[in-house]
CSV table of C-alpha atoms in Angstrom, one decimal:
chain,number,residue,atom,x,y,z
A,1,MET,CA,79.1,103.0,122.2
A,2,SER,CA,78.1,99.6,124.1
A,3,SER,CA,81.2,97.6,125.0
A,4,ARG,CA,82.0,93.4,124.1
A,5,ARG,CA,81.0,92.7,127.0
A,6,ALA,CA,77.9,94.5,127.2
A,7,VAL,CA,77.1,92.3,123.9
A,8,LEU,CA,78.4,89.1,125.2
A,9,GLN,CA,76.3,88.9,128.2
A,10,CYS,CA,73.0,90.0,126.3
A,11,PHE,CA,74.1,86.5,124.0
A,12,ARG,CA,74.1,85.0,127.3
A,13,ARG,CA,70.9,86.6,129.1
A,14,HIS,CA,68.4,86.2,126.5
A,15,ARG,CA,66.9,83.4,124.1
A,16,ARG,CA,64.7,84.3,121.8
A,17,PHE,CA,67.2,86.4,118.9
A,18,LEU,CA,66.0,87.6,115.4
A,19,LEU,CA,68.2,88.8,113.1
A,20,THR,CA,68.1,90.8,110.1
A,21,THR,CA,70.0,93.2,107.6
A,22,HIS,CA,69.4,96.1,104.8
A,23,ILE,CA,67.3,95.9,101.5
A,24,ARG,CA,69.0,94.1,98.7
A,25,PRO,CA,72.0,92.1,100.9
A,26,ASP,CA,75.1,91.9,100.2
A,27,GLY,CA,78.1,88.9,100.9
A,28,ASP,CA,78.9,91.0,104.0
A,29,ALA,CA,75.0,91.7,105.3
A,30,ILE,CA,74.4,87.7,104.7
A,31,GLY,CA,77.4,85.9,105.5
A,32,SER,CA,77.2,88.3,108.9
A,33,GLU,CA,73.8,86.8,109.5
A,34,LEU,CA,74.5,83.3,109.3
A,35,ALA,CA,77.8,83.3,111.0
A,36,LEU,CA,75.7,85.1,114.0
A,37,GLY,CA,72.7,82.8,114.1
A,38,GLN,CA,74.5,79.4,114.2
A,39,LEU,CA,76.7,81.2,117.1
A,40,LEU,CA,73.7,81.9,119.1
A,41,GLU,CA,72.3,78.5,117.9
A,42,LYS,CA,75.4,76.9,119.3
A,43,LEU,CA,74.5,78.5,122.4
A,44,GLY,CA,71.2,77.2,122.2
A,45,CYS,CA,69.1,80.1,121.3
A,46,ALA,CA,65.8,79.8,119.4
A,47,VAL,CA,66.6,82.2,115.6
A,48,ARG,CA,65.7,83.4,113.0
A,49,ILE,CA,66.7,85.2,110.3
A,50,ILE,CA,64.5,87.7,108.2
A,51,ASN,CA,65.0,90.2,105.5
A,52,SER,CA,62.7,92.3,103.3
A,53,ASP,CA,65.1,91.3,99.9
A,54,PRO,CA,65.8,87.7,99.3
A,55,PRO,CA,69.6,86.6,98.8
A,56,PRO,CA,71.9,87.1,95.6
A,57,SER,CA,71.9,84.7,93.3
A,58,ASN,CA,75.7,84.3,94.0
A,59,LEU,CA,75.0,83.3,97.4
A,60,SER,CA,72.7,80.4,97.2
A,61,TRP,CA,75.4,77.8,97.7
A,62,MET,CA,76.3,79.0,101.2
A,63,PRO,CA,75.5,76.7,104.3
A,64,GLY,CA,72.3,77.6,106.3
A,65,ILE,CA,71.5,79.7,103.4
A,66,ALA,CA,67.8,78.2,103.5
A,67,HIS,CA,67.5,79.3,106.7
A,68,VAL,CA,67.0,82.8,105.5
A,69,GLU,CA,63.4,83.9,105.2
A,70,ILE,CA,61.3,87.3,103.3
A,71,PHE,CA,59.4,89.5,104.9
A,72,ASP,CA,55.6,88.6,103.8
A,73,GLY,CA,54.1,90.7,106.2
A,74,SER,CA,51.8,87.8,107.7
A,75,LEU,CA,50.7,87.4,111.0
A,76,GLU,CA,53.2,84.4,112.0
A,77,GLN,CA,55.9,86.6,111.1
A,78,ARG,CA,54.5,89.8,112.7
A,79,GLY,CA,53.9,87.7,116.1
A,80,TRP,CA,57.4,86.5,116.2
A,81,ILE,CA,59.4,90.0,115.8
A,82,ASP,CA,56.8,91.0,118.5
A,83,GLN,CA,57.8,88.4,120.8
A,84,ALA,CA,61.5,88.5,119.9
A,85,GLU,CA,64.0,89.2,122.9
A,86,VAL,CA,66.5,90.6,121.2
A,87,ILE,CA,66.5,92.0,117.6
A,88,CYS,CA,70.1,92.0,115.7
A,89,VAL,CA,70.4,94.4,112.7
A,90,LEU,CA,73.7,93.8,111.1
A,91,ASP,CA,75.5,95.7,108.3
A,92,THR,CA,73.5,98.9,108.3
A,93,ASN,CA,72.7,101.5,110.8
A,94,THR,CA,70.3,103.0,109.2
A,95,LEU,CA,66.7,102.4,110.4
A,96,GLY,CA,64.7,103.0,106.7
A,97,ARG,CA,67.8,100.8,105.1
A,98,LEU,CA,65.4,97.4,106.5
A,99,GLY,CA,62.5,98.6,104.0
A,100,ALA,CA,59.3,96.4,104.5
A,101,LEU,CA,60.9,95.6,107.7
A,102,ALA,CA,61.9,98.5,109.3
A,103,ALA,CA,57.9,99.9,111.1
A,104,ALA,CA,57.8,95.8,112.2
A,105,VAL,CA,61.1,96.3,114.0
A,106,GLU,CA,60.6,99.5,115.3
A,107,ALA,CA,57.5,98.7,116.6
A,108,SER,CA,58.4,95.5,118.3
A,109,PRO,CA,59.2,96.0,122.3
A,110,ALA,CA,62.4,93.3,121.7
A,111,ARG,CA,65.4,95.1,122.7
A,112,LYS,CA,67.4,96.6,119.3
A,113,LEU,CA,71.3,95.3,119.0
A,114,LEU,CA,73.2,96.9,116.2
A,115,ILE,CA,76.3,95.0,114.8
A,116,ASP,CA,77.7,97.1,112.2
A,117,HIS,CA,81.1,99.5,110.5
A,118,HIS,CA,79.4,102.2,108.7
A,119,THR,CA,79.8,105.6,109.9
A,120,ALA,CA,77.2,108.0,111.3
A,121,PRO,CA,74.6,105.3,113.0
A,122,GLU,CA,71.3,106.7,114.1
A,123,SER,CA,69.7,106.2,118.0
A,124,TRP,CA,67.2,103.9,117.6
A,125,PHE,CA,69.2,101.5,119.2
A,126,ASP,CA,69.3,99.8,122.6
A,127,LEU,CA,72.9,98.3,122.8
A,128,ALA,CA,75.6,98.4,119.5
A,129,TYR,CA,79.1,96.9,118.9
A,130,VAL,CA,80.4,99.3,116.0
A,131,ARG,CA,83.5,100.2,114.6
A,132,ASP,CA,83.7,102.2,111.5
A,133,THR,CA,87.4,101.5,110.9
A,134,ALA,CA,86.6,97.8,110.5
A,135,SER,CA,86.8,96.1,107.2
A,136,SER,CA,83.0,94.5,107.6
A,137,THR,CA,80.5,93.7,109.6
A,138,GLY,CA,82.1,89.8,109.5
A,139,GLU,CA,85.1,91.2,111.0
A,140,LEU,CA,82.8,92.2,114.3
A,141,VAL,CA,81.1,89.1,114.4
A,142,TYR,CA,84.3,87.0,114.4
A,143,GLU,CA,85.2,88.7,117.3
A,144,LEU,CA,82.4,88.0,119.0
A,145,VAL,CA,82.5,85.0,118.2
A,146,ARG,CA,86.3,84.2,119.1
A,147,ALA,CA,85.6,86.3,122.5
A,148,ILE,CA,83.1,83.6,123.5
A,149,ASP,CA,84.9,80.6,122.1
A,150,PRO,CA,87.3,80.2,119.2
A,151,ASN,CA,86.2,76.8,119.0
A,152,LEU,CA,82.9,77.2,118.0
A,153,ILE,CA,84.0,78.1,114.4
A,154,ASP,CA,83.6,75.1,112.5
A,155,THR,CA,83.2,74.9,108.9
A,156,GLU,CA,79.8,76.2,108.5
A,157,LEU,CA,80.9,79.5,109.9
A,158,ALA,CA,84.1,79.8,109.1
A,159,THR,CA,82.3,80.3,105.5
A,160,ALA,CA,79.7,82.8,106.6
A,161,LEU,CA,82.7,84.9,107.8
A,162,TYR,CA,85.3,84.5,105.1
A,163,VAL,CA,82.5,85.3,102.7
A,164,ALA,CA,81.2,88.3,104.6
A,165,ILE,CA,85.2,89.7,104.7
A,166,MET,CA,85.8,88.7,101.3
A,167,THR,CA,83.4,90.2,99.6
A,168,ASP,CA,82.9,93.6,101.4
A,169,THR,CA,87.0,94.1,100.8
A,170,GLY,CA,87.2,93.8,97.4
A,171,SER,CA,88.7,90.5,97.7
A,172,PHE,CA,91.4,91.6,100.3
A,173,ARG,CA,92.4,94.7,98.2
A,174,PHE,CA,91.0,97.5,99.9
A,175,ASN,CA,92.3,100.2,102.7
A,176,SER,CA,90.2,99.0,105.0
A,177,VAL,CA,92.5,95.9,104.8
A,178,THR,CA,94.9,95.6,108.3
A,179,PRO,CA,97.3,92.9,109.5
A,180,ALA,CA,94.5,91.9,112.0
A,181,VAL,CA,92.5,90.9,108.9
A,182,HIS,CA,94.6,88.5,106.8
A,183,ARG,CA,95.4,87.3,110.3
A,184,ILE,CA,91.4,86.6,110.7
A,185,ALA,CA,91.3,85.0,107.4
A,186,ALA,CA,93.8,83.1,107.8
A,187,ASP,CA,91.9,81.6,111.1
A,188,LEU,CA,88.9,81.0,109.4
A,189,LEU,CA,91.0,79.3,106.7
A,190,ALA,CA,92.4,77.0,109.0
A,191,ARG,CA,89.7,76.4,111.1
A,192,GLY,CA,87.2,75.7,108.5
A,193,HIS,CA,89.9,73.7,106.3
A,194,LEU,CA,88.4,76.2,103.3
A,195,SER,CA,88.6,76.3,99.7
A,196,THR,CA,89.5,79.6,98.6
A,197,GLU,CA,89.5,79.0,95.0
A,198,ALA,CA,85.7,77.3,95.6
A,199,ILE,CA,84.6,80.1,97.4
A,200,HIS,CA,85.9,82.8,95.2
A,201,SER,CA,84.5,80.8,92.1
A,202,ALA,CA,80.9,80.2,93.4
A,203,ILE,CA,81.1,83.8,94.4
A,204,PHE,CA,82.5,85.5,91.4
A,205,ASP,CA,82.8,83.4,88.9
A,206,THR,CA,78.5,82.9,88.0
A,207,ARG,CA,78.5,86.1,85.7
A,208,THR,CA,75.5,85.4,82.6
A,209,PRO,CA,75.4,86.2,79.0
A,210,GLU,CA,73.2,88.8,79.3
A,211,SER,CA,75.3,90.2,82.4
A,212,MET,CA,78.3,90.2,79.6
A,213,ARG,CA,75.9,92.1,77.1
A,214,LEU,CA,74.8,94.7,79.6
A,215,LEU,CA,78.3,95.3,80.2
A,216,GLY,CA,79.7,95.7,76.9
A,217,TRP,CA,76.4,98.0,75.9
A,218,ALA,CA,77.1,100.2,78.9
A,219,LEU,CA,81.1,100.6,78.3
A,220,ARG,CA,80.1,101.8,74.9
A,221,ASP,CA,78.5,104.8,76.8
A,222,LEU,CA,81.6,105.1,79.1
A,223,GLU,CA,82.3,108.8,80.3
A,224,LEU,CA,85.1,110.1,82.2
A,225,ARG,CA,85.2,113.9,84.0
A,226,TYR,CA,88.6,115.8,85.7
A,227,ASP,CA,91.0,114.8,83.4
A,228,GLY,CA,90.2,110.9,83.6
A,229,ARG,CA,89.9,111.1,87.5
A,230,LEU,CA,86.3,110.0,87.6
A,231,ALA,CA,84.6,107.4,85.1
A,232,TYR,CA,81.0,106.6,84.8
A,233,ILE,CA,78.2,104.5,83.5
A,234,ALA,CA,74.6,104.4,83.4
A,235,LEU,CA,72.2,101.1,82.8
A,236,SER,CA,68.7,102.6,81.6
A,237,ARG,CA,65.6,100.4,81.5
A,238,ARG,CA,65.7,100.3,78.4
A,239,MET,CA,69.5,98.3,78.7
A,240,PHE,CA,68.0,95.7,80.9
A,241,ASN,CA,64.9,94.9,78.3
A,242,LYS,CA,66.9,94.6,75.7
A,243,THR,CA,69.7,92.1,76.9
A,244,GLY,CA,67.4,90.4,79.7
A,245,ALA,CA,69.6,91.1,82.3
A,246,SER,CA,68.7,91.5,85.8
A,247,THR,CA,70.1,94.1,88.6
A,248,GLU,CA,72.1,90.8,90.0
A,249,ASP,CA,74.0,91.1,87.0
A,250,THR,CA,75.4,94.9,87.9
A,251,GLU,CA,77.4,93.2,90.6
A,252,GLY,CA,81.1,94.3,90.2
A,253,PHE,CA,80.8,97.3,87.3
A,254,SER,CA,81.6,99.7,89.6
A,255,ASN,CA,84.6,98.1,90.4
A,256,LEU,CA,85.9,97.1,87.2
A,257,LEU,CA,85.7,101.2,86.5
A,258,LEU,CA,88.2,101.7,88.9
A,259,SER,CA,90.5,99.8,87.0
A,260,ILE,CA,91.1,102.2,84.0
A,261,ARG,CA,93.7,103.6,84.5
A,262,GLY,CA,94.2,107.1,86.2
A,263,VAL,CA,90.5,106.7,87.4
A,264,GLN,CA,89.7,107.6,91.6
A,265,VAL,CA,86.7,107.9,91.5
A,266,ALA,CA,83.7,105.1,89.9
A,267,LEU,CA,80.3,105.9,89.6
A,268,LEU,CA,77.5,103.4,88.4
A,269,PHE,CA,74.0,104.7,88.0
A,270,THR,CA,71.2,101.7,88.1
A,271,GLU,CA,67.8,102.3,86.3
A,272,ILE,CA,65.2,100.4,88.2
A,273,ASP,CA,61.6,100.2,88.7
A,274,LYS,CA,61.0,102.9,91.9
A,275,GLY,CA,64.1,105.1,91.0
A,276,VAL,CA,67.9,105.0,90.4
A,277,LYS,CA,70.9,103.3,92.3
A,278,ILE,CA,73.9,104.8,92.2
A,279,SER,CA,76.8,103.2,93.4
A,280,PHE,CA,80.2,105.6,94.7
A,281,ARG,CA,84.0,104.1,94.3
A,282,SER,CA,87.1,105.3,95.0
A,283,LYS,CA,90.3,104.8,95.6
A,284,GLY,CA,92.7,106.3,98.7
A,285,ASP,CA,91.1,110.0,100.2
A,286,TYR,CA,88.8,110.6,97.6
A,287,HIS,CA,85.7,110.3,100.0
A,288,VAL,CA,82.7,109.3,99.2
A,289,HIS,CA,80.5,109.0,102.0
A,290,THR,CA,79.4,111.9,102.3
A,291,TRP,CA,78.1,112.5,98.5
A,292,ALA,CA,76.4,109.2,98.6
A,293,ARG,CA,74.4,110.9,101.8
A,294,ALA,CA,73.8,114.2,100.2
A,295,PHE,CA,71.7,111.9,98.2
A,296,GLY,CA,70.1,110.1,100.7
A,297,GLY,CA,72.2,107.4,100.8
A,298,GLY,CA,75.9,106.5,102.7
A,299,GLY,CA,78.0,104.1,103.3
A,300,HIS,CA,82.1,104.1,103.5
A,301,ARG,CA,84.7,106.1,102.4
A,302,ASN,CA,85.6,104.7,99.1
A,303,ALA,CA,82.5,102.5,98.9
A,304,ALA,CA,78.6,104.4,99.0
A,305,GLY,CA,75.6,103.8,97.6
A,306,ALA,CA,72.1,105.9,97.2
A,307,PHE,CA,68.5,105.6,95.6
A,308,VAL,CA,66.7,108.5,94.6
A,309,THR,CA,63.0,108.7,93.0
A,310,ASN,CA,61.5,111.3,91.8
A,311,THR,CA,64.0,112.0,89.4
A,312,PRO,CA,64.7,111.1,85.4
A,313,LEU,CA,68.0,109.2,84.8
A,314,PRO,CA,69.6,112.0,82.6
A,315,GLN,CA,68.8,115.0,85.1
A,316,LEU,CA,70.3,113.0,88.1
A,317,ILE,CA,73.3,111.9,86.9
A,318,GLU,CA,74.2,115.9,86.1
A,319,THR,CA,72.8,116.9,89.3
A,320,VAL,CA,75.1,114.4,90.8
A,321,LEU,CA,78.1,115.3,89.0
A,322,ALA,CA,77.7,119.1,89.8
A,323,ALA,CA,77.9,118.0,93.3
A,324,ALA,CA,81.5,116.0,92.8
A,325,PRO,CA,83.7,119.6,93.1
A,326,ILE,CA,82.0,120.2,96.8
A,327,TYR,CA,82.1,116.9,97.7
A,328,LEU,CA,85.4,116.3,96.1
A,329,PRO,CA,88.0,119.1,95.8
A,330,GLN,CA,90.8,117.0,94.5
A,331,LEU,CA,89.2,116.4,91.6
A,332,THR,CA,89.2,119.6,90.3
A,333,LYS,CA,93.1,120.3,91.3
A,334,THR,CA,95.2,119.9,88.0
A,335,PRO,CA,97.6,117.5,88.5
A,336,ILE,CA,101.4,117.1,88.8
A,337,GLU,CA,102.3,116.0,85.4
A,338,PRO,CA,105.7,114.6,84.8
A,339,ALA,CA,108.6,116.1,82.6
A,340,SER,CA,107.6,116.8,79.1
A,341,GLY,CA,109.0,115.3,76.0
A,342,THR,CA,111.1,112.0,75.3
A,343,LEU,CA,114.8,110.8,75.7
A,344,SER,CA,116.3,111.7,72.0
A,345,ALA,CA,118.3,108.5,70.6
A,346,GLU,CA,121.4,110.2,71.3
A,347,ASP,CA,120.3,110.5,75.1
A,348,ALA,CA,119.0,107.1,75.6
A,349,SER,CA,122.7,105.4,74.3
A,350,TYR,CA,124.3,107.7,76.7
A,351,LEU,CA,122.6,106.7,79.9
A,352,SER,CA,122.7,103.3,78.6
A,353,ALA,CA,126.4,103.1,78.6
A,354,LEU,CA,126.4,105.0,82.1
A,355,LEU,CA,124.6,102.6,83.6
A,356,HIS,CA,126.3,99.8,82.1
A,357,GLN,CA,129.4,101.9,83.4
A,358,LYS,CA,127.9,101.7,87.4
A,359,SER,CA,126.9,97.9,87.2
A,360,ASN,CA,130.6,96.7,86.0
A,361,ALA,CA,132.2,99.3,89.1
A,362,SER,CA,133.7,97.7,91.6
A,363,PRO,CA,131.8,98.2,95.2
A,364,ALA,CA,133.6,100.5,97.4
A,365,THR,CA,135.3,99.5,100.6
A,366,SER,CA,135.1,100.6,104.0
């Protein structure tokens, strides 16, 4: 992979940049785009952000979000893509994940720069700043900004980076969060004078009544497998039609399943117009990215996704579940059970007296 120095030289040598990201962009994708775009503009570059899909509605408040364009296939947009000196792809290492933009990006004579934290990147890029142990693409963009000049981090840039990192770390609870990530967050809060409560509320306290009705319906059919270590729910088109919910309303459903006691792996199957989206989430050493890759997707060890077409929802669910032991053999292992039985009243009384006696004993002297 390319060095940070090579990427910084690219920023200084070129003046016309296109930024883009994956279909159905999330907080890390949008936040990273906005932050990098603001950095490049501060360096005097001409920048456009063009994506295949619109940002989710819970990010509509973000500073600079109005500058994010949706690819419409127009001659004007195609001309700009062809004339760009550098096309920077953020938060995905798979060309096909650019959606409708993929062909135009691939055909452009511009240099291709990849900034990403996913595993197993493809090889279509000319330059890359990639680290799959990073918490988020936002963390990598922060490193680039800081290497140029940390004083460039104002409120808008800090907000974009904080959103990117916070959303991709599950509000700083995933294993990808290191002491360095907390130091980055602290730096952004200080330089940007950010309100963590306001940002969190703007992103997460946005559920609609339709979303809650959809969740309630789905949870009625909650399924547990492998002694309760795997949980899944399925959202059919009928559920969406009956509740009036949209696919945006499913944000956070898969992570919610992980909050069930004993669950280590959570799956969310979402039936949409062109196929079924599968969200894989997990804890600890239950790595799901290779499992997702088997169905044409990918992602991180504990958070991945796939999109499958031409397979009915019930059939797909059983196919995915049948593959679980192949990619997660630990699911089939019998868990170590705690000692069976409960204390009798007599035993409990004895232990209580013993603990009381020890707590009142004089400390030993050396």
